[in-house]
Amino acid sequence: MAKPRRKKPMKSPNGKKISILNMNSLLVQAAKKPITNNRKKATIRVLDSGRNSKKSSKAQAAPEAIQTESTAKKIEISLNLASLVELERDPDLVRPKGAAAFLAIGDALLAADKLKAEALEIHIDVEDSLLEPLISGLEVALYRFRSVSVRDWSIRVFHKKKSLSSSALETLSVRGQSINLARHLVNLPPNRLYPESFVQLAKENFKGAKNLKIEVWDERRLEKEGMGLHLGVGQGSKFPPRLLILSYRPRASDRRAPVALVGKGITFDSGGLDLKPSSGMRLMKKDMGGSAAVMGIMNWAVKSGLDYPLDAYLALAENSVSENSFRPSDVLRSRNGLEVEIHNTDAEGRLVLADAMDVAVTAKIKPRCLIDLATLTGAIKVGLGAKVAGLFSNNQELRDQLVLAARASGDWAWPMPLVQAYAGSMKSNYADLVNSVDGFGGAITAALFLEKFSAGIPWAHLDIYAWKDSAEGCFLESGGSGQGVLLLTEWLTQLVD
């Protein structure tokens, strides 16, 4: 197979290389810039003052959460967390105050942006537990793919009248940085981000991390390991597939059973020979959103010093069309020995995940549980829309924990059934099973396929969208969303606590 030509690094309009090294805290960078008298300054005050204790009539409207006052000399913006209006009625979708604050801080920055502020003083007067989500929300709100920061702002942040140092902002913004890392990876164009370059960016991002080990399986190692599903998906592309393994150990001799995370990493999905229509292919650079989220989670673990071991498996490939592409009716052999008849080449994500999951469950130290993240099916978006992940699991305790973490983080996930009666539709006369079936329930049958590679270990599958179709809250531009990062960092925090 011909070796792919190395691409020149992409550059932003200001000539800087767009790289993961530039994805350190944007808030810290802004905090180091001087505030001069000639810069138009806005003061943002974040408070959590309760409403009047007297019962108000139904005719009275709740005060607006964002209040602005602008004169020629000053801009004053107030964000009152007590005035945020909750639209959801289902208790599993009602965001707690921290999750709501994470999103709402973006509205305050947007107000400052509209008033053309160039420097910001942000005064936060809320309880300590709300500080981290607010700072992470600020970090997320500062991200722009092309220019990195909205207005090249100078920013100072105060908590209860005390200025927050760069080191404090760095610590408090780690979750926001990790979401932005996942967003940035999804936003990168597929001619720049392919399996080999993804690996290089991971090495660059984790350079110097003493508690993280990186292992890369190239196409020769994949073949040696018998990973016929992964190889089959990637064989039509000039960019060969890779399995990227990240092992995080907070202690040098940590023998605790790790949490295993598996991410779908299809850097572009044409659909293969079962070619997607143009409308369905337009955003398929985001088909590595699961691996991007796993990268974000591992970044958070390393930078926050999570006291629990993690193993991550990023199944990277490009599903392209060429004379080498795998075909409908091909039979591919998986690493665990099951033979899979290809019913549809556009059901490729479950194939690379299946082989990677088998690597995870047969590791020297067996994982305590396995969680995969994948932009797997359009069917889940039909059922739940773009904002809610589908959650499938073979273990009730793990499922319940993830539902609670989704509720606490505001990164929504909805429990879905693994209907075993549907498994019969995956039977094949020529192999052990087919990779997809026609008809309804596509998200369920995709999850049932993956379950066959979980080896009975507690397993959960998050079927995600990984994309914001429009700006929302602290996500001030459309594009990669980092879906799953908030949910699983919250779950891991609860696991350790």
Short mmCIF file of C-alpha atoms in Angstrom, two decimals:
data_model
loop_
_atom_site.label_atom_id
_atom_site.label_comp_id
_atom_site.label_asym_id
_atom_site.label_seq_id
_atom_site.Cartn_x
_atom_site.Cartn_y
_atom_site.Cartn_z
CA MET A 1 0.00 0.00 0.00
CA ALA A 2 1.39 3.40 -0.97
CA LYS A 3 2.57 5.54 1.88
CA PRO A 4 0.40 8.69 2.21
CA ARG A 5 2.00 12.01 1.44
CA ARG A 6 2.64 14.11 4.50
CA LYS A 7 0.45 17.17 4.64
CA LYS A 8 1.66 20.65 5.39
CA PRO A 9 0.33 21.87 8.74
CA MET A 10 -2.87 23.88 8.45
CA LYS A 11 -2.55 27.50 9.48
CA SER A 12 -5.07 29.94 10.86
CA PRO A 13 -5.50 33.40 9.27
CA ASN A 14 -2.88 34.86 11.63
CA GLY A 15 -0.32 32.39 10.32
CA LYS A 16 -0.13 30.25 13.46
CA LYS A 17 -0.08 26.50 13.09
CA ILE A 18 -3.39 24.97 14.15
CA SER A 19 -2.21 22.27 16.49
CA ILE A 20 -3.18 20.59 19.71
CA LEU A 21 -0.29 22.42 21.38
CA ASN A 22 -2.26 25.62 20.90
CA MET A 23 -5.19 24.02 22.75
CA ASN A 24 -3.89 24.85 26.21
CA SER A 25 -6.15 27.02 28.34
CA LEU A 26 -7.51 29.87 26.25
CA LEU A 27 -8.65 31.58 29.45
CA VAL A 28 -5.14 31.54 30.89
CA GLN A 29 -3.79 32.99 27.65
CA ALA A 30 -6.40 35.78 27.84
CA ALA A 31 -5.60 36.40 31.51
CA LYS A 32 -1.94 37.05 30.67
CA LYS A 33 -2.74 39.80 28.17
CA PRO A 34 -2.50 43.35 29.53
CA ILE A 35 -5.60 45.50 29.93
CA THR A 36 -4.76 48.96 28.62
CA ASN A 37 -6.83 52.11 28.92
CA ASN A 38 -7.49 52.25 25.20
CA ARG A 39 -9.29 48.89 25.21
CA LYS A 40 -13.05 48.97 25.58
CA LYS A 41 -13.79 47.16 28.81
CA ALA A 42 -16.87 45.29 30.01
CA THR A 43 -17.56 44.21 33.57
CA ILE A 44 -19.47 40.95 33.94
CA ARG A 45 -20.93 40.20 37.34
CA VAL A 46 -22.08 36.66 38.07
CA LEU A 47 -24.33 36.29 41.08
CA ASP A 48 -26.87 33.88 42.48
CA SER A 49 -29.32 36.11 44.30
CA GLY A 50 -32.69 34.53 45.11
CA ARG A 51 -35.93 36.11 44.03
CA ASN A 52 -38.22 37.93 46.40
CA SER A 53 -39.61 35.45 48.90
CA LYS A 54 -43.12 36.80 48.44
CA LYS A 55 -45.20 34.76 46.03
CA SER A 56 -45.53 36.54 42.73
CA SER A 57 -48.63 36.41 40.62
CA LYS A 58 -48.63 34.36 37.44
CA ALA A 59 -48.80 37.58 35.45
CA GLN A 60 -45.38 38.67 36.71
CA ALA A 61 -42.47 37.58 34.51
CA ALA A 62 -39.29 36.28 36.06
CA PRO A 63 -36.38 38.73 35.76
CA GLU A 64 -34.06 38.19 32.82
CA ALA A 65 -30.94 36.24 33.73
CA ILE A 66 -28.78 38.58 31.64
CA GLN A 67 -28.98 42.34 32.23
CA THR A 68 -26.84 44.81 30.28
CA GLU A 69 -26.12 48.49 30.76
CA SER A 70 -23.98 50.24 28.20
CA THR A 71 -22.79 53.82 28.07
CA ALA A 72 -19.98 55.56 26.24
CA LYS A 73 -17.73 55.01 29.25
CA LYS A 74 -18.65 51.56 30.55
CA ILE A 75 -20.37 48.27 29.87
CA GLU A 76 -22.00 46.46 32.77
CA ILE A 77 -23.36 42.94 32.30
CA SER A 78 -25.06 40.96 35.04
CA LEU A 79 -25.72 37.20 35.00
CA ASN A 80 -28.05 36.08 37.79
CA LEU A 81 -28.02 32.28 38.07
CA ALA A 82 -31.13 32.40 40.25
CA SER A 83 -33.07 33.79 37.30
CA LEU A 84 -32.23 31.05 34.81
CA VAL A 85 -35.45 29.57 33.46
CA GLU A 86 -35.66 25.78 33.22
CA LEU A 87 -37.70 24.67 30.23
CA GLU A 88 -37.48 20.92 30.80
CA ARG A 89 -40.08 19.09 32.87
CA ASP A 90 -38.63 15.58 32.89
CA PRO A 91 -36.40 15.22 36.00
CA ASP A 92 -33.78 13.35 33.95
CA LEU A 93 -33.38 16.44 31.74
CA VAL A 94 -33.52 19.21 34.34
CA ARG A 95 -30.01 20.61 34.60
CA PRO A 96 -28.68 21.28 38.11
CA LYS A 97 -27.43 24.79 38.74
CA GLY A 98 -23.79 24.00 37.97
CA ALA A 99 -24.63 22.53 34.57
CA ALA A 100 -26.92 25.46 33.83
CA ALA A 101 -24.20 27.93 34.86
CA PHE A 102 -21.72 26.19 32.53
CA LEU A 103 -23.95 27.01 29.56
CA ALA A 104 -25.21 30.41 30.74
CA ILE A 105 -21.80 32.08 31.06
CA GLY A 106 -21.62 31.95 27.28
CA ASP A 107 -24.63 34.24 27.04
CA ALA A 108 -22.78 36.84 29.12
CA LEU A 109 -19.73 36.64 26.83
CA LEU A 110 -21.96 36.88 23.78
CA ALA A 111 -23.50 40.05 25.20
CA ALA A 112 -20.01 41.53 25.67
CA ASP A 113 -19.07 40.49 22.15
CA LYS A 114 -22.12 42.21 20.68
CA LEU A 115 -21.16 45.41 22.50
CA LYS A 116 -17.65 45.13 21.01
CA ALA A 117 -15.86 44.83 24.35
CA GLU A 118 -12.13 44.17 24.05
CA ALA A 119 -11.30 43.55 27.71
CA LEU A 120 -13.33 41.81 30.39
CA GLU A 121 -13.42 41.90 34.15
CA ILE A 122 -15.48 38.98 35.40
CA HIS A 123 -16.59 39.15 39.03
CA ILE A 124 -18.03 35.86 40.29
CA ASP A 125 -19.91 36.00 43.57
CA VAL A 126 -21.41 32.52 43.93
CA GLU A 127 -20.80 29.47 46.10
CA ASP A 128 -17.54 27.60 45.56
CA SER A 129 -19.21 24.57 43.94
CA LEU A 130 -20.36 26.71 41.01
CA LEU A 131 -16.91 28.15 40.27
CA GLU A 132 -15.51 25.20 38.29
CA PRO A 133 -18.47 24.88 35.87
CA LEU A 134 -18.45 28.65 35.31
CA ILE A 135 -14.71 28.72 34.54
CA SER A 136 -15.03 25.66 32.28
CA GLY A 137 -17.93 27.37 30.52
CA LEU A 138 -15.75 30.44 30.00
CA GLU A 139 -13.03 28.23 28.52
CA VAL A 140 -15.48 26.61 26.10
CA ALA A 141 -16.95 29.98 25.13
CA LEU A 142 -13.54 31.35 24.13
CA TYR A 143 -12.94 28.65 21.52
CA ARG A 144 -13.08 29.44 17.81
CA PHE A 145 -11.72 27.01 15.25
CA ARG A 146 -10.10 29.57 12.95
CA SER A 147 -9.15 32.47 15.16
CA VAL A 148 -9.02 30.43 18.41
CA SER A 149 -10.39 33.30 20.53
CA VAL A 150 -13.41 35.49 19.84
CA ARG A 151 -11.98 39.01 20.07
CA ASP A 152 -8.45 38.40 21.31
CA TRP A 153 -9.80 39.48 24.70
CA SER A 154 -7.84 40.46 27.78
CA ILE A 155 -9.63 38.89 30.75
CA ARG A 156 -9.39 39.14 34.52
CA VAL A 157 -11.45 36.84 36.73
CA PHE A 158 -12.31 37.49 40.39
CA HIS A 159 -14.05 35.18 42.84
CA LYS A 160 -15.55 36.85 45.88
CA LYS A 161 -13.39 39.93 45.19
CA LYS A 162 -10.17 37.90 45.00
CA SER A 163 -8.29 37.77 41.70
CA LEU A 164 -7.84 34.24 40.38
CA SER A 165 -4.25 33.44 39.42
CA SER A 166 -3.22 31.79 36.16
CA SER A 167 -2.56 28.53 38.01
CA ALA A 168 -6.04 28.62 39.57
CA LEU A 169 -7.63 29.28 36.18
CA GLU A 170 -5.59 26.47 34.64
CA THR A 171 -6.86 24.02 37.26
CA LEU A 172 -10.47 25.16 37.11
CA SER A 173 -10.62 25.14 33.32
CA VAL A 174 -9.31 21.61 32.67
CA ARG A 175 -12.76 20.22 31.89
CA GLY A 176 -13.40 23.08 29.46
CA GLN A 177 -9.99 22.54 27.85
CA SER A 178 -10.80 18.86 27.38
CA ILE A 179 -14.15 19.61 25.76
CA ASN A 180 -12.41 22.04 23.41
CA LEU A 181 -9.82 19.40 22.53
CA ALA A 182 -12.61 17.03 21.48
CA ARG A 183 -14.36 19.84 19.56
CA HIS A 184 -11.16 20.82 17.79
CA LEU A 185 -10.41 17.28 16.66
CA VAL A 186 -13.91 16.94 15.21
CA ASN A 187 -13.60 20.31 13.46
CA LEU A 188 -10.34 19.45 11.72
CA PRO A 189 -10.89 18.70 7.99
CA PRO A 190 -10.40 15.09 6.88
CA ASN A 191 -7.54 15.90 4.51
CA ARG A 192 -5.63 17.04 7.62
CA LEU A 193 -6.93 14.56 10.18
CA TYR A 194 -6.57 10.92 9.15
CA PRO A 195 -5.47 7.90 11.21
CA GLU A 196 -1.73 8.60 11.10
CA SER A 197 -2.05 12.34 11.79
CA PHE A 198 -4.55 11.65 14.61
CA VAL A 199 -1.87 9.50 16.23
CA GLN A 200 0.72 12.27 15.82
CA LEU A 201 -1.62 14.85 17.38
CA ALA A 202 -2.22 12.52 20.33
CA LYS A 203 1.53 12.15 20.85
CA GLU A 204 1.92 15.92 20.65
CA ASN A 205 -0.91 16.54 23.10
CA PHE A 206 0.36 14.08 25.72
CA LYS A 207 4.05 14.84 25.29
CA GLY A 208 5.71 14.85 28.69
CA ALA A 209 2.81 13.14 30.50
CA LYS A 210 4.61 10.74 32.85
CA ASN A 211 1.50 8.83 33.87
CA LEU A 212 0.31 8.02 30.33
CA LYS A 213 1.68 5.42 27.93
CA ILE A 214 0.97 5.51 24.18
CA GLU A 215 0.96 2.42 21.98
CA VAL A 216 0.18 2.40 18.25
CA TRP A 217 -0.83 -0.63 16.21
CA ASP A 218 -0.24 -0.11 12.49
CA GLU A 219 -1.77 -2.19 9.69
CA ARG A 220 0.88 -4.89 10.10
CA ARG A 221 0.14 -5.28 13.81
CA LEU A 222 -3.61 -5.23 13.10
CA GLU A 223 -3.11 -8.08 10.65
CA LYS A 224 -0.97 -10.01 13.13
CA GLU A 225 -3.71 -9.60 15.75
CA GLY A 226 -6.35 -10.94 13.36
CA MET A 227 -8.36 -7.69 13.32
CA GLY A 228 -10.07 -8.36 10.01
CA LEU A 229 -13.03 -6.05 10.71
CA HIS A 230 -10.83 -3.01 11.38
CA LEU A 231 -8.59 -3.77 8.42
CA GLY A 232 -11.53 -4.37 6.11
CA VAL A 233 -13.01 -0.94 6.79
CA GLY A 234 -9.69 0.84 6.22
CA GLN A 235 -8.44 -1.08 3.18
CA GLY A 236 -10.06 1.22 0.62
CA SER A 237 -8.18 4.33 1.77
CA LYS A 238 -4.66 5.52 1.01
CA PHE A 239 -4.48 6.38 4.72
CA PRO A 240 -4.01 3.02 6.51
CA PRO A 241 -5.89 2.26 9.74
CA ARG A 242 -4.45 2.53 13.22
CA LEU A 243 -5.38 1.43 16.72
CA LEU A 244 -4.24 4.03 19.24
CA ILE A 245 -3.98 2.74 22.82
CA LEU A 246 -3.64 5.20 25.70
CA SER A 247 -2.95 3.76 29.16
CA TYR A 248 -3.29 6.11 32.14
CA ARG A 249 -1.94 5.02 35.51
CA PRO A 250 -1.98 7.56 38.35
CA ARG A 251 0.40 5.29 40.28
CA ALA A 252 3.39 3.49 38.82
CA SER A 253 2.43 0.06 40.16
CA ASP A 254 -1.35 0.43 39.94
CA ARG A 255 -2.96 -3.03 39.73
CA ARG A 256 -6.59 -1.91 39.99
CA ALA A 257 -8.85 -3.08 37.17
CA PRO A 258 -9.03 -0.10 34.79
CA VAL A 259 -12.02 1.46 33.12
CA ALA A 260 -11.75 0.76 29.40
CA LEU A 261 -12.94 3.41 26.94
CA VAL A 262 -13.33 2.64 23.24
CA GLY A 263 -13.86 5.37 20.65
CA LYS A 264 -15.05 5.07 17.08
CA GLY A 265 -12.52 6.94 14.96
CA ILE A 266 -13.70 7.00 11.36
CA THR A 267 -11.88 10.14 10.21
CA PHE A 268 -14.12 10.34 7.15
CA ASP A 269 -17.03 8.14 6.18
CA SER A 270 -18.04 8.08 2.54
CA GLY A 271 -20.23 5.08 3.23
CA GLY A 272 -17.88 2.91 1.20
CA LEU A 273 -19.32 1.15 -1.83
CA ASP A 274 -22.76 1.64 -0.28
CA LEU A 275 -22.11 5.31 -0.94
CA LYS A 276 -23.83 7.97 1.12
CA PRO A 277 -25.84 10.69 -0.67
CA SER A 278 -24.11 14.07 -0.71
CA SER A 279 -26.38 15.43 2.02
CA GLY A 280 -25.49 12.50 4.27
CA MET A 281 -21.75 12.78 3.58
CA ARG A 282 -21.33 16.51 4.21
CA LEU A 283 -20.53 16.27 7.94
CA MET A 284 -18.84 12.89 7.93
CA LYS A 285 -15.55 14.32 9.17
CA LYS A 286 -17.32 14.13 12.54
CA ASP A 287 -17.54 10.34 12.39
CA MET A 288 -14.53 10.20 14.68
CA GLY A 289 -16.45 12.08 17.38
CA GLY A 290 -16.30 9.07 19.71
CA SER A 291 -12.51 8.94 19.57
CA ALA A 292 -12.38 12.73 19.96
CA ALA A 293 -14.46 12.47 23.14
CA VAL A 294 -12.19 9.71 24.48
CA MET A 295 -9.17 11.95 23.81
CA GLY A 296 -10.88 14.73 25.76
CA ILE A 297 -11.61 12.40 28.69
CA MET A 298 -8.02 11.16 28.79
CA ASN A 299 -6.76 14.75 28.62
CA TRP A 300 -8.94 15.60 31.63
CA ALA A 301 -7.71 12.54 33.55
CA VAL A 302 -4.04 13.40 32.96
CA LYS A 303 -4.37 17.11 33.74
CA SER A 304 -6.67 16.73 36.74
CA GLY A 305 -4.74 13.79 38.20
CA LEU A 306 -7.71 11.41 38.31
CA ASP A 307 -7.01 8.74 40.90
CA TYR A 308 -8.17 5.79 38.83
CA PRO A 309 -6.56 3.85 35.97
CA LEU A 310 -7.97 4.19 32.46
CA ASP A 311 -7.26 2.40 29.19
CA ALA A 312 -8.43 4.00 25.96
CA TYR A 313 -8.67 2.33 22.57
CA LEU A 314 -9.17 4.62 19.56
CA ALA A 315 -10.16 2.64 16.47
CA LEU A 316 -8.97 4.86 13.61
CA ALA A 317 -9.75 4.31 9.93
CA GLU A 318 -11.11 6.08 6.87
CA ASN A 319 -14.04 4.47 5.01
CA SER A 320 -13.23 5.34 1.40
CA VAL A 321 -14.09 4.16 -2.10
CA SER A 322 -11.44 2.54 -4.29
CA GLU A 323 -10.72 -0.71 -6.06
CA ASN A 324 -9.56 -2.01 -2.67
CA SER A 325 -12.74 -1.19 -0.75
CA PHE A 326 -14.51 -3.95 1.12
CA ARG A 327 -17.78 -5.04 -0.51
CA PRO A 328 -21.32 -6.01 0.43
CA SER A 329 -21.32 -9.84 0.77
CA ASP A 330 -17.67 -9.95 1.88
CA VAL A 331 -17.10 -12.08 4.96
CA LEU A 332 -14.59 -10.65 7.43
CA ARG A 333 -13.14 -12.43 10.44
CA SER A 334 -13.03 -10.52 13.72
CA ARG A 335 -10.31 -10.68 16.34
CA ASN A 336 -12.52 -12.77 18.64
CA GLY A 337 -13.12 -15.31 15.86
CA LEU A 338 -16.65 -14.38 14.80
CA GLU A 339 -17.15 -14.12 11.06
CA VAL A 340 -19.22 -11.17 9.85
CA GLU A 341 -21.00 -10.93 6.52
CA ILE A 342 -21.05 -7.36 5.21
CA HIS A 343 -24.63 -6.39 4.53
CA ASN A 344 -23.86 -2.69 4.24
CA THR A 345 -20.44 -1.01 4.00
CA ASP A 346 -21.93 2.11 5.61
CA ALA A 347 -22.30 0.19 8.88
CA GLU A 348 -18.55 0.34 9.35
CA GLY A 349 -18.26 1.95 12.78
CA ARG A 350 -19.45 -1.13 14.64
CA LEU A 351 -16.80 -3.17 12.81
CA VAL A 352 -13.81 -1.13 13.99
CA LEU A 353 -15.34 -0.86 17.46
CA ALA A 354 -15.84 -4.63 17.68
CA ASP A 355 -12.18 -5.45 17.09
CA ALA A 356 -11.04 -2.69 19.46
CA MET A 357 -13.46 -3.90 22.14
CA ASP A 358 -11.93 -7.36 21.89
CA VAL A 359 -8.48 -5.89 22.48
CA ALA A 360 -9.87 -4.15 25.57
CA VAL A 361 -11.59 -7.21 27.09
CA THR A 362 -8.56 -9.48 26.54
CA ALA A 363 -6.04 -7.07 28.08
CA LYS A 364 -3.59 -8.46 30.66
CA ILE A 365 -5.52 -6.66 33.42
CA LYS A 366 -9.20 -7.26 32.74
CA PRO A 367 -11.19 -4.00 32.85
CA ARG A 368 -13.82 -3.46 35.53
CA CYS A 369 -16.13 -2.14 32.82
CA LEU A 370 -16.09 -1.11 29.17
CA ILE A 371 -17.71 2.01 27.70
CA ASP A 372 -17.72 2.83 24.01
CA LEU A 373 -18.59 6.15 22.42
CA ALA A 374 -19.58 6.34 18.78
CA THR A 375 -21.42 8.40 16.21
CA LEU A 376 -22.94 5.08 15.29
CA THR A 377 -26.44 5.44 13.87
CA GLY A 378 -28.75 7.97 12.30
CA ALA A 379 -31.58 6.01 13.91
CA ILE A 380 -30.71 7.31 17.38
CA LYS A 381 -30.92 10.90 16.15
CA VAL A 382 -34.35 10.17 14.67
CA GLY A 383 -35.49 8.92 18.06
CA LEU A 384 -33.72 11.31 20.46
CA GLY A 385 -32.57 14.26 18.37
CA ALA A 386 -29.12 15.81 18.31
CA LYS A 387 -28.79 16.72 22.01
CA VAL A 388 -29.45 13.38 23.71
CA ALA A 389 -27.17 10.35 23.49
CA GLY A 390 -28.63 6.86 23.37
CA LEU A 391 -27.39 4.76 26.30
CA PHE A 392 -27.34 0.98 25.97
CA SER A 393 -25.92 -1.35 28.62
CA ASN A 394 -25.81 -4.99 29.65
CA ASN A 395 -25.41 -4.00 33.30
CA GLN A 396 -28.12 -2.26 35.31
CA GLU A 397 -25.75 -0.77 37.91
CA LEU A 398 -23.49 0.78 35.27
CA ARG A 399 -26.49 2.06 33.33
CA ASP A 400 -27.99 3.69 36.44
CA GLN A 401 -24.65 5.33 37.31
CA LEU A 402 -24.34 6.81 33.82
CA VAL A 403 -27.93 8.08 33.90
CA LEU A 404 -27.17 9.90 37.18
CA ALA A 405 -23.95 11.33 35.74
CA ALA A 406 -25.82 12.52 32.64
CA ARG A 407 -28.36 14.25 34.85
CA ALA A 408 -25.69 15.87 37.05
CA SER A 409 -23.56 17.08 34.13
CA GLY A 410 -26.36 18.20 31.82
CA ASP A 411 -24.74 16.09 29.09
CA TRP A 412 -27.92 14.20 28.38
CA ALA A 413 -28.17 10.44 27.78
CA TRP A 414 -31.33 8.36 27.64
CA PRO A 415 -31.46 4.65 28.55
CA MET A 416 -32.45 2.48 25.61
CA PRO A 417 -33.46 -1.20 25.52
CA LEU A 418 -31.32 -4.07 24.26
CA VAL A 419 -34.19 -6.02 22.72
CA GLN A 420 -32.79 -9.54 22.38
CA ALA A 421 -35.70 -10.55 20.18
CA TYR A 422 -34.18 -8.35 17.46
CA ALA A 423 -30.88 -10.27 17.50
CA GLY A 424 -32.32 -12.95 15.26
CA SER A 425 -32.48 -10.49 12.38
CA MET A 426 -28.65 -10.49 12.28
CA LYS A 427 -28.40 -14.17 11.30
CA SER A 428 -26.46 -15.06 8.16
CA ASN A 429 -26.33 -18.20 6.03
CA TYR A 430 -22.68 -17.51 5.22
CA ALA A 431 -21.19 -16.23 8.49
CA ASP A 432 -21.92 -15.98 12.21
CA LEU A 433 -23.83 -12.74 11.74
CA VAL A 434 -24.35 -9.76 9.43
CA ASN A 435 -23.12 -6.27 10.26
CA SER A 436 -26.48 -4.55 9.75
CA VAL A 437 -30.11 -5.23 9.03
CA ASP A 438 -32.84 -3.43 7.11
CA GLY A 439 -35.91 -1.95 8.73
CA PHE A 440 -36.61 -0.21 12.01
CA GLY A 441 -34.73 -0.32 15.32
CA GLY A 442 -31.32 0.35 13.76
CA ALA A 443 -29.79 1.83 16.92
CA ILE A 444 -30.83 -1.26 18.90
CA THR A 445 -29.49 -3.80 16.41
CA ALA A 446 -26.20 -1.84 16.20
CA ALA A 447 -25.89 -2.07 20.00
CA LEU A 448 -26.76 -5.77 19.93
CA PHE A 449 -23.95 -6.31 17.43
CA LEU A 450 -21.46 -4.58 19.76
CA GLU A 451 -22.68 -6.53 22.78
CA LYS A 452 -21.38 -9.72 21.15
CA PHE A 453 -17.84 -8.36 21.60
CA SER A 454 -18.17 -7.32 25.27
CA ALA A 455 -17.23 -10.79 26.60
CA GLY A 456 -19.80 -10.45 29.39
CA ILE A 457 -17.94 -7.57 31.05
CA PRO A 458 -20.16 -4.70 32.31
CA TRP A 459 -20.48 -2.63 29.15
CA ALA A 460 -22.20 0.55 28.04
CA HIS A 461 -22.56 2.04 24.60
CA LEU A 462 -23.17 5.75 24.01
CA ASP A 463 -24.57 6.51 20.56
CA ILE A 464 -23.74 10.21 20.15
CA TYR A 465 -24.11 12.97 17.54
CA ALA A 466 -20.90 14.90 18.48
CA TRP A 467 -21.94 18.07 16.67
CA LYS A 468 -23.70 21.38 17.35
CA ASP A 469 -25.84 22.40 14.38
CA SER A 470 -25.97 25.94 15.77
CA ALA A 471 -24.50 27.99 18.60
CA GLU A 472 -25.93 27.30 22.06
CA GLY A 473 -24.98 28.62 25.50
CA CYS A 474 -21.21 28.59 25.94
CA PHE A 475 -20.81 26.87 22.56
CA LEU A 476 -20.60 30.10 20.58
CA GLU A 477 -20.19 28.48 17.18
CA SER A 478 -21.55 25.41 15.45
CA GLY A 479 -19.29 22.41 14.96
CA GLY A 480 -17.84 19.72 17.19
CA SER A 481 -19.57 19.55 20.57
CA GLY A 482 -17.39 17.28 22.71
CA GLN A 483 -20.52 15.28 23.57
CA GLY A 484 -19.78 12.63 26.16
CA VAL A 485 -16.84 14.42 27.79
CA LEU A 486 -18.91 16.12 30.49
CA LEU A 487 -20.93 12.97 31.14
CA LEU A 488 -18.01 10.60 31.56
CA THR A 489 -15.75 12.99 33.47
CA GLU A 490 -18.65 13.45 35.90
CA TRP A 491 -19.13 9.67 36.13
CA LEU A 492 -15.41 9.11 36.74
CA THR A 493 -15.41 11.81 39.42
CA GLN A 494 -18.30 10.06 41.17
CA LEU A 495 -16.53 6.69 40.76
CA VAL A 496 -13.47 7.96 42.62
CA ASP A 497 -15.45 9.81 45.28
#
